XYZ file of C-alpha atoms in Angstrom:
536
model
C 0.000 0.000 0.000
C 1.398 3.415 -0.979
C 2.313 5.806 1.801
C 0.199 8.937 2.063
C 2.833 11.221 3.596
C 6.610 11.454 3.583
C 8.941 13.491 5.787
C 12.146 14.165 3.877
C 14.481 14.867 6.834
C 14.173 13.886 10.530
C 14.237 17.548 11.632
C 11.445 18.648 9.260
C 8.187 19.987 10.714
C 6.209 19.525 7.478
C 5.480 16.481 5.324
C 4.764 16.020 1.610
C 1.408 14.592 0.555
C 2.055 11.648 -1.778
C -1.637 11.397 -2.676
C -4.608 13.778 -2.501
C -5.851 14.190 1.077
C -9.369 15.194 2.084
C -10.407 17.420 4.964
C -11.350 15.159 7.845
C -8.944 12.367 6.925
C -6.998 10.959 9.868
C -3.519 9.711 9.029
C -1.377 7.674 11.379
C 2.109 9.057 10.796
C 5.266 8.707 12.914
C 3.453 7.586 16.083
C 0.855 10.328 15.921
C -2.488 10.971 14.281
C -2.620 13.809 11.775
C -6.140 15.213 11.395
C -6.273 16.800 7.944
C -7.766 20.302 8.391
C -8.281 21.184 4.707
C -7.918 19.442 1.360
C -4.278 18.851 0.439
C -3.328 18.043 -3.147
C -0.565 15.536 -3.818
C 2.896 17.224 -3.894
C 1.838 19.937 -1.405
C 3.020 20.250 2.190
C 1.073 19.637 5.390
C 1.945 20.999 8.841
C 3.092 18.358 11.358
C 2.682 20.821 14.224
C 0.845 24.067 14.871
C 2.851 27.082 13.706
C 2.480 30.461 15.334
C 2.975 33.550 13.170
C 6.688 33.965 12.414
C 7.539 30.329 13.181
C 10.228 28.631 11.079
C 9.219 26.115 8.414
C 11.811 23.344 8.045
C 12.118 20.966 5.100
C 15.087 18.910 3.845
C 16.588 19.804 7.219
C 16.913 23.505 6.327
C 14.873 26.691 6.748
C 12.517 27.085 3.769
C 10.072 29.729 5.023
C 8.234 31.294 7.943
C 4.577 31.268 8.903
C 2.671 34.375 7.802
C -0.169 33.489 10.152
C -1.168 30.706 12.529
C -1.123 27.351 10.689
C -2.886 24.494 12.403
C -1.391 21.043 12.607
C -2.821 19.121 9.640
C -3.366 22.224 7.490
C -1.909 22.781 4.025
C 0.943 25.247 3.421
C 0.145 27.929 0.834
C 1.609 31.166 -0.514
C -0.909 32.954 1.732
C 0.221 31.419 5.044
C 3.934 30.917 4.307
C 6.581 33.441 3.262
C 10.036 32.756 1.792
C 12.888 32.774 4.279
C 16.315 31.171 4.109
C 19.266 30.761 6.413
C 22.137 33.190 5.996
C 25.739 32.080 5.637
C 28.974 34.034 5.739
C 31.899 31.592 5.741
C 33.007 27.964 5.804
C 32.236 26.576 9.262
C 32.850 22.845 8.871
C 34.131 20.186 6.511
C 31.593 17.539 5.583
C 32.936 14.021 5.127
C 31.814 11.941 2.165
C 31.010 8.269 2.020
C 31.484 7.145 -1.559
C 28.778 4.923 -3.026
C 29.717 1.366 -3.953
C 30.603 1.481 -7.668
C 32.559 -1.752 -7.838
C 30.430 -3.227 -10.620
C 30.866 -0.065 -12.730
C 34.662 0.319 -12.490
C 35.454 -1.554 -15.690
C 32.412 -0.363 -17.639
C 32.985 1.797 -20.721
C 31.001 3.840 -23.189
C 31.655 4.186 -26.914
C 32.804 7.752 -27.467
C 34.680 10.081 -29.805
C 38.229 10.654 -28.518
C 39.692 14.155 -28.988
C 43.347 15.139 -29.111
C 43.075 17.081 -25.841
C 42.060 13.927 -23.932
C 38.346 14.672 -23.743
C 35.802 12.177 -25.092
C 32.582 13.136 -26.847
C 29.239 11.388 -26.638
C 28.435 12.887 -30.062
C 30.417 13.997 -33.112
C 29.037 17.292 -34.378
C 30.088 19.876 -36.939
C 28.753 23.167 -35.608
C 27.722 26.282 -37.567
C 27.220 29.527 -35.614
C 27.370 33.339 -36.079
C 29.350 35.837 -34.055
C 26.495 38.327 -34.442
C 22.737 38.176 -34.970
C 23.133 39.858 -38.376
C 24.362 36.498 -39.707
C 21.412 34.470 -38.366
C 19.699 34.516 -41.756
C 22.760 33.079 -43.460
C 23.032 30.387 -40.794
C 19.379 29.499 -41.432
C 20.038 29.288 -45.180
C 22.975 26.975 -44.534
C 20.855 24.855 -42.210
C 18.249 24.396 -44.918
C 20.862 23.532 -47.535
C 22.864 21.059 -45.444
C 19.884 19.355 -43.815
C 18.178 18.855 -47.182
C 21.261 17.223 -48.684
C 22.872 15.456 -45.726
C 19.725 14.178 -44.044
C 16.625 13.078 -45.912
C 13.887 13.193 -43.291
C 10.496 11.601 -43.032
C 7.642 13.936 -43.902
C 6.415 15.446 -40.652
C 3.020 14.096 -39.573
C 1.771 17.630 -38.928
C 2.905 18.614 -42.416
C 0.827 15.710 -43.734
C -2.147 16.909 -41.681
C -1.918 20.414 -43.156
C -1.486 18.944 -46.646
C -4.699 16.938 -46.200
C -6.577 20.036 -45.061
C -5.332 22.031 -48.054
C -6.386 19.212 -50.407
C -9.707 18.824 -48.563
C -9.267 15.120 -47.872
C -8.643 12.902 -44.869
C -5.590 11.127 -46.254
C -2.722 11.686 -43.833
C -1.145 8.304 -44.611
C 0.683 9.153 -47.856
C 3.938 7.340 -48.470
C 6.727 8.880 -46.411
C 10.436 8.969 -47.163
C 12.677 6.912 -44.915
C 15.227 8.858 -42.899
C 18.694 8.404 -44.390
C 22.048 10.010 -43.620
C 24.841 10.741 -46.074
C 27.467 10.511 -43.277
C 27.368 7.820 -40.603
C 29.634 9.341 -37.934
C 28.940 13.084 -38.021
C 25.946 15.312 -37.333
C 25.664 18.893 -38.516
C 24.057 21.414 -36.146
C 23.313 25.126 -36.310
C 23.117 27.831 -33.638
C 21.539 31.276 -33.907
C 21.360 33.928 -31.194
C 20.417 37.606 -30.630
C 23.850 38.772 -29.451
C 27.234 39.922 -30.705
C 26.462 43.640 -31.042
C 24.524 46.343 -29.242
C 24.262 46.216 -25.471
C 27.571 46.549 -23.666
C 30.990 45.247 -24.717
C 31.034 42.796 -21.804
C 28.016 41.019 -23.357
C 30.028 40.252 -26.477
C 33.046 39.094 -24.485
C 30.821 36.776 -22.455
C 29.246 35.394 -25.630
C 32.724 34.832 -27.101
C 33.704 32.707 -24.084
C 30.473 30.701 -24.340
C 30.922 30.008 -28.075
C 34.577 29.114 -27.501
C 33.384 26.603 -24.901
C 31.104 25.035 -27.496
C 34.053 24.592 -29.856
C 36.123 23.032 -27.043
C 33.279 20.735 -25.948
C 34.277 17.140 -26.804
C 31.004 16.616 -28.684
C 32.181 19.059 -31.373
C 34.554 17.975 -34.168
C 34.915 21.440 -35.685
C 33.025 24.601 -36.536
C 32.062 27.020 -39.289
C 31.827 30.575 -37.921
C 30.150 33.536 -39.647
C 31.024 37.166 -38.933
C 29.558 40.325 -40.450
C 32.659 42.441 -39.796
C 31.648 45.587 -37.934
C 30.057 44.016 -34.831
C 31.239 44.229 -31.224
C 32.160 40.538 -31.120
C 35.079 40.755 -33.509
C 36.788 37.640 -34.871
C 39.862 38.603 -32.854
C 37.843 38.615 -29.604
C 36.487 35.143 -30.362
C 39.949 33.825 -31.278
C 41.405 35.143 -28.012
C 38.559 33.517 -26.045
C 39.209 30.213 -27.812
C 42.949 30.460 -27.215
C 42.353 31.175 -23.520
C 40.066 28.189 -23.064
C 41.906 25.847 -25.459
C 45.523 27.002 -26.025
C 46.424 23.933 -28.092
C 43.209 23.726 -30.086
C 43.587 21.241 -32.935
C 39.986 21.314 -34.124
C 39.318 22.961 -37.503
C 37.512 26.300 -37.193
C 36.497 27.860 -40.530
C 35.968 31.621 -40.304
C 34.081 33.806 -42.812
C 33.512 37.574 -42.742
C 30.717 38.796 -45.007
C 31.960 42.371 -45.443
C 35.225 40.986 -46.837
C 33.646 38.475 -49.216
C 31.234 40.333 -51.474
C 27.790 38.945 -52.270
C 25.827 36.498 -50.154
C 25.968 34.012 -53.010
C 29.761 34.198 -53.189
C 30.112 33.784 -49.419
C 27.667 30.859 -49.136
C 29.301 29.056 -52.041
C 32.708 29.333 -50.386
C 31.323 28.211 -47.022
C 29.549 25.181 -48.504
C 32.625 23.974 -50.405
C 35.071 24.279 -47.500
C 32.648 23.060 -44.828
C 31.710 19.980 -46.831
C 35.350 18.949 -47.120
C 35.847 19.441 -43.362
C 32.640 17.563 -42.487
C 33.672 14.683 -44.748
C 37.011 14.495 -42.917
C 35.339 14.636 -39.468
C 33.130 11.714 -40.507
C 36.250 9.500 -40.404
C 36.288 9.726 -36.593
C 34.680 6.628 -35.072
C 33.494 5.647 -31.621
C 35.921 3.651 -29.462
C 35.686 2.529 -25.802
C 36.215 5.142 -23.090
C 36.091 4.876 -19.265
C 33.099 6.370 -17.453
C 35.519 8.886 -15.908
C 35.351 10.736 -19.251
C 31.683 11.614 -18.696
C 30.953 15.254 -17.783
C 27.334 15.451 -16.716
C 25.340 18.679 -16.402
C 22.597 18.574 -13.744
C 19.466 20.550 -14.607
C 15.843 20.853 -13.492
C 12.922 22.687 -15.083
C 9.175 22.643 -14.730
C 9.725 21.254 -11.225
C 6.931 20.019 -8.978
C 6.514 18.996 -5.347
C 7.876 15.511 -6.092
C 11.035 16.655 -7.916
C 13.017 17.044 -4.705
C 12.123 13.588 -3.370
C 12.372 11.406 -6.487
C 14.017 12.785 -9.652
C 16.544 15.206 -8.100
C 17.863 12.771 -5.441
C 18.169 10.147 -8.194
C 20.391 12.551 -10.130
C 22.277 13.276 -6.917
C 23.111 9.630 -6.306
C 23.983 9.179 -10.003
C 26.280 12.207 -9.704
C 27.948 10.675 -6.649
C 28.483 7.407 -8.549
C 30.088 9.221 -11.481
C 32.324 11.259 -9.176
C 33.380 8.061 -7.390
C 34.333 6.689 -10.814
C 36.486 9.743 -11.553
C 33.892 11.548 -13.658
C 32.608 15.116 -13.531
C 29.278 16.647 -12.503
C 28.164 20.265 -12.926
C 25.550 21.842 -10.626
C 24.331 25.268 -11.761
C 21.237 27.501 -11.336
C 22.531 29.665 -8.466
C 19.141 31.278 -7.615
C 17.969 27.727 -6.893
C 20.723 27.140 -4.331
C 19.299 29.845 -2.059
C 19.020 28.500 1.491
C 21.462 25.612 1.070
C 24.600 27.741 0.767
C 25.996 26.614 4.126
C 25.939 22.944 3.171
C 27.599 23.663 -0.174
C 30.183 25.951 1.416
C 31.036 23.228 3.925
C 31.380 20.709 1.085
C 33.954 22.880 -0.723
C 37.393 21.266 -0.665
C 39.165 24.610 -0.297
C 38.532 27.899 1.470
C 39.058 29.771 -1.809
C 36.312 27.745 -3.535
C 33.941 28.397 -0.615
C 34.668 32.134 -0.699
C 34.207 32.302 -4.463
C 30.855 30.540 -4.239
C 29.636 33.027 -1.623
C 30.996 35.998 -3.591
C 29.197 34.884 -6.777
C 25.956 34.142 -4.926
C 25.973 37.478 -3.107
C 26.829 39.455 -6.255
C 24.063 37.679 -8.178
C 21.504 38.308 -5.442
C 22.533 41.964 -5.118
C 22.070 42.520 -8.863
C 18.576 41.051 -8.624
C 17.666 43.175 -5.580
C 19.079 46.306 -7.231
C 16.717 45.657 -10.135
C 13.756 45.620 -7.750
C 13.306 41.854 -7.508
C 14.782 39.030 -5.421
C 15.555 35.309 -5.387
C 12.184 34.821 -3.655
C 10.550 35.582 -7.031
C 12.139 32.516 -8.653
C 9.262 29.978 -8.288
C 7.056 30.032 -11.397
C 3.240 29.786 -11.333
C 3.617 26.132 -12.314
C 6.039 25.492 -9.436
C 3.646 27.088 -6.944
C 0.602 25.249 -8.294
C 2.422 21.957 -7.746
C 3.673 22.617 -4.223
C 6.907 24.635 -4.469
C 5.679 27.735 -2.700
C 8.971 29.414 -1.671
C 12.347 29.746 -3.381
C 14.111 28.157 -0.410
C 11.758 25.156 -0.606
C 12.371 24.854 -4.349
C 16.117 25.331 -3.869
C 16.456 22.721 -1.133
C 14.943 20.150 -3.478
C 16.846 21.390 -6.545
C 20.196 21.127 -4.735
C 19.618 17.386 -4.287
C 20.778 16.996 -7.907
C 24.317 17.646 -6.627
C 24.374 14.604 -4.343
C 26.763 14.629 -1.389
C 30.250 14.616 -2.942
C 32.827 17.354 -2.213
C 32.781 20.535 -4.311
C 36.097 20.567 -6.169
C 35.706 23.891 -7.997
C 33.450 26.939 -8.390
C 33.147 28.496 -11.844
C 31.679 31.721 -13.134
C 29.541 31.765 -16.278
C 31.609 30.972 -19.384
C 34.440 29.229 -17.522
C 35.356 25.677 -18.547
C 35.492 22.687 -16.226
C 39.049 21.499 -15.587
C 38.717 19.356 -12.450
C 36.960 15.980 -12.179
C 34.384 15.870 -9.386
C 31.447 18.131 -8.514
C 31.736 21.659 -9.932
C 29.418 24.594 -9.149
C 28.692 26.860 -12.142
C 27.103 30.304 -11.798
C 24.072 30.502 -14.091
C 20.473 31.695 -13.815
C 17.725 29.194 -13.012
C 16.206 29.646 -16.470
C 16.225 26.140 -17.973
C 17.637 26.897 -21.401
C 20.112 29.562 -20.252
C 21.484 27.162 -17.649
C 21.632 24.143 -19.980
C 23.306 26.295 -22.640
C 25.925 27.386 -20.091
C 26.722 23.890 -18.755
C 27.353 22.611 -22.277
C 29.608 25.631 -22.871
C 31.524 24.591 -19.755
C 32.131 21.086 -21.111
C 29.105 18.908 -20.310
C 28.916 16.002 -22.778
C 25.625 14.734 -21.264
C 22.869 16.714 -19.514
C 20.427 15.128 -17.062
C 17.245 17.220 -16.826
C 14.534 16.560 -14.241
C 10.967 17.790 -14.601
C 7.687 17.286 -12.798
C 5.470 19.328 -15.114
C 7.132 18.549 -18.461
C 9.446 20.602 -20.671
C 10.932 19.789 -24.093
C 14.344 21.478 -23.665
C 17.282 20.074 -25.631
C 20.680 21.240 -26.872
C 22.353 21.412 -30.307
C 25.494 19.428 -29.420
C 24.869 17.553 -26.156
C 22.243 14.855 -25.508
C 19.703 15.983 -22.890
C 18.136 13.104 -20.938
C 14.730 14.053 -19.538
C 13.783 12.568 -16.144
C 10.225 12.720 -14.767
C 9.498 13.016 -11.044
C 6.183 11.178 -11.382
C 4.774 8.404 -13.537
C 1.688 10.390 -14.567
C 3.914 12.837 -16.454
C 5.947 10.023 -18.016
C 2.734 8.518 -19.402
C 1.142 11.805 -20.480
C 4.252 13.217 -22.191
C 5.967 9.993 -23.182
C 7.465 11.657 -26.263
C 9.766 13.859 -24.143
C 10.506 11.704 -21.056
C 13.444 9.266 -21.106
C 13.505 7.977 -17.524
C 10.642 7.844 -15.002
C 11.482 8.078 -11.277
C 7.810 7.769 -10.304
C 8.486 4.291 -8.838
C 10.312 6.085 -5.983
C 7.110 7.971 -5.086
C 5.087 4.753 -5.249
C 7.565 2.949 -2.988
C 8.494 0.474 -5.719
C 12.163 1.469 -6.045
C 14.804 3.107 -3.889
C 16.853 6.139 -4.937
C 19.894 3.878 -5.262
C 18.037 1.465 -7.567
C 16.808 4.326 -9.753
C 20.356 5.712 -9.957
C 21.605 2.347 -11.252
C 18.917 2.494 -13.950
C 19.896 6.077 -14.722
C 23.591 5.306 -15.123
C 22.810 2.385 -17.420
C 20.698 4.692 -19.596
C 23.456 7.332 -19.643
C 25.916 4.752 -20.977
C 23.478 3.775 -23.741
C 22.948 7.409 -24.814
C 26.648 8.287 -24.483
C 27.484 5.325 -26.718
C 24.995 6.347 -29.407
C 22.984 3.142 -29.029
C 19.962 5.094 -27.751
C 18.893 8.605 -28.741
C 17.464 10.898 -26.084
C 13.890 12.051 -26.683
C 15.048 15.676 -27.012
C 17.464 14.619 -29.767
C 14.765 12.626 -31.542
C 12.553 15.733 -31.481
C 15.446 17.813 -32.859
C 15.118 20.123 -29.852
C 18.172 22.382 -30.291
C 17.740 25.157 -27.704
C 20.455 27.770 -27.244
C 20.026 30.949 -25.175
C 23.108 32.836 -23.935
C 22.806 34.607 -20.591
C 22.993 38.341 -21.203
C 24.409 39.135 -17.779
C 21.566 40.843 -15.967
C 18.427 39.911 -14.104
C 17.391 36.392 -15.044
C 16.118 34.036 -12.364
């Protein structure tokens, strides 16, 4: 029989409803009877004691809010009776020990990856086209159309067939469809567009240059074709310096074209197509060979979170992260506004004082910029988050931080910096799903694990994004976007450790190219740079 309530941490004074509860229900829970005062939807929180106004609300063992009014034992927590509050932290106060998970059976496991000259290993082999400035987006789109038409013959889209039947005034949506075929077996061609590179402030262009340089360095990229207009802020020289800084011994081919130096669009596109085709043909010679799991660099992301995310999907990622770190791999935890309230734990997990201080400096600077703009981290939860039980930022953050497991923090990076140390890295990004995913890939992630309780289609142009549902209802309803379902944890059918074993097995399959993530199948190629400013 499924449990009706769960208390996440022994010191918590609230519990999570695992099923819908009705007013008048009496639940025997932890040697006491809980008389349900009002209806409580699954995923929402119920008071385990009576709170006076101003009383602290504890969940995951940390402060996640304070009572706005008296809340009776057995009543539901809402945005009306609870206000965001988080614990403050100023310095490293302790060093938290780490018990490594047992990964004995995984030590000799490998994945089939693309080995690069710098020692990194890709889970994909991609030739990347991108502009230095938005003025070249149209030319990138033209190139996308040309290359995709010739290099990949796709099936006719079912929605295209539907529209065709409506135009022809018939019900035939079953016309013969072309089989998907690829000209090249070992290389994919992807295209990025963006709204940056000019206007704004010069720092925006420098930040974008570092991000794009990170995409070139990412082990999933074999080489790149780069388009410049000529007069923009993000000059070719700025990009080259960013690439040299992040990859001093870069051996990957990078083809550069500047429109104002080349004449007509036709002349430029013809030159690009000829040279890029030769380079793509050469990159296709690279084949997958075995690589140790220590070569995996996994980005940890959540989006469209619900009240179950922090007790099923996120802890599953956390344990998976710990397993990878124990195997010598790398994990990246980002979304700094969603670490609000758990800073002390993360500071204490930092291996060095300098890493702890940098984390606090970045967090405080980020929060100050948000406050100066008239907002605050407490505004982070979306309407969807709130509707499904995440009513304060600290509550959302405490659950989101579970993606980072329990391993030591080996390094703290600012946006646009590249991961250099194996282990758990903290990366300063906004909580915005696509901005954060974009940044982690730019910092070297060759796989992204993305948890969701409400459902979101986010993907990435060069790195497989594995979508993980917090509940089985979502996995069934949106089966076209969900790869792994952690709903069995909520139903008491599997432990976090068992789900993590399943997760790691799936990662190996995707990293080896034997299974395609749902986001990749849907051709979901999202890319949004963070224009350094207020973005939660």
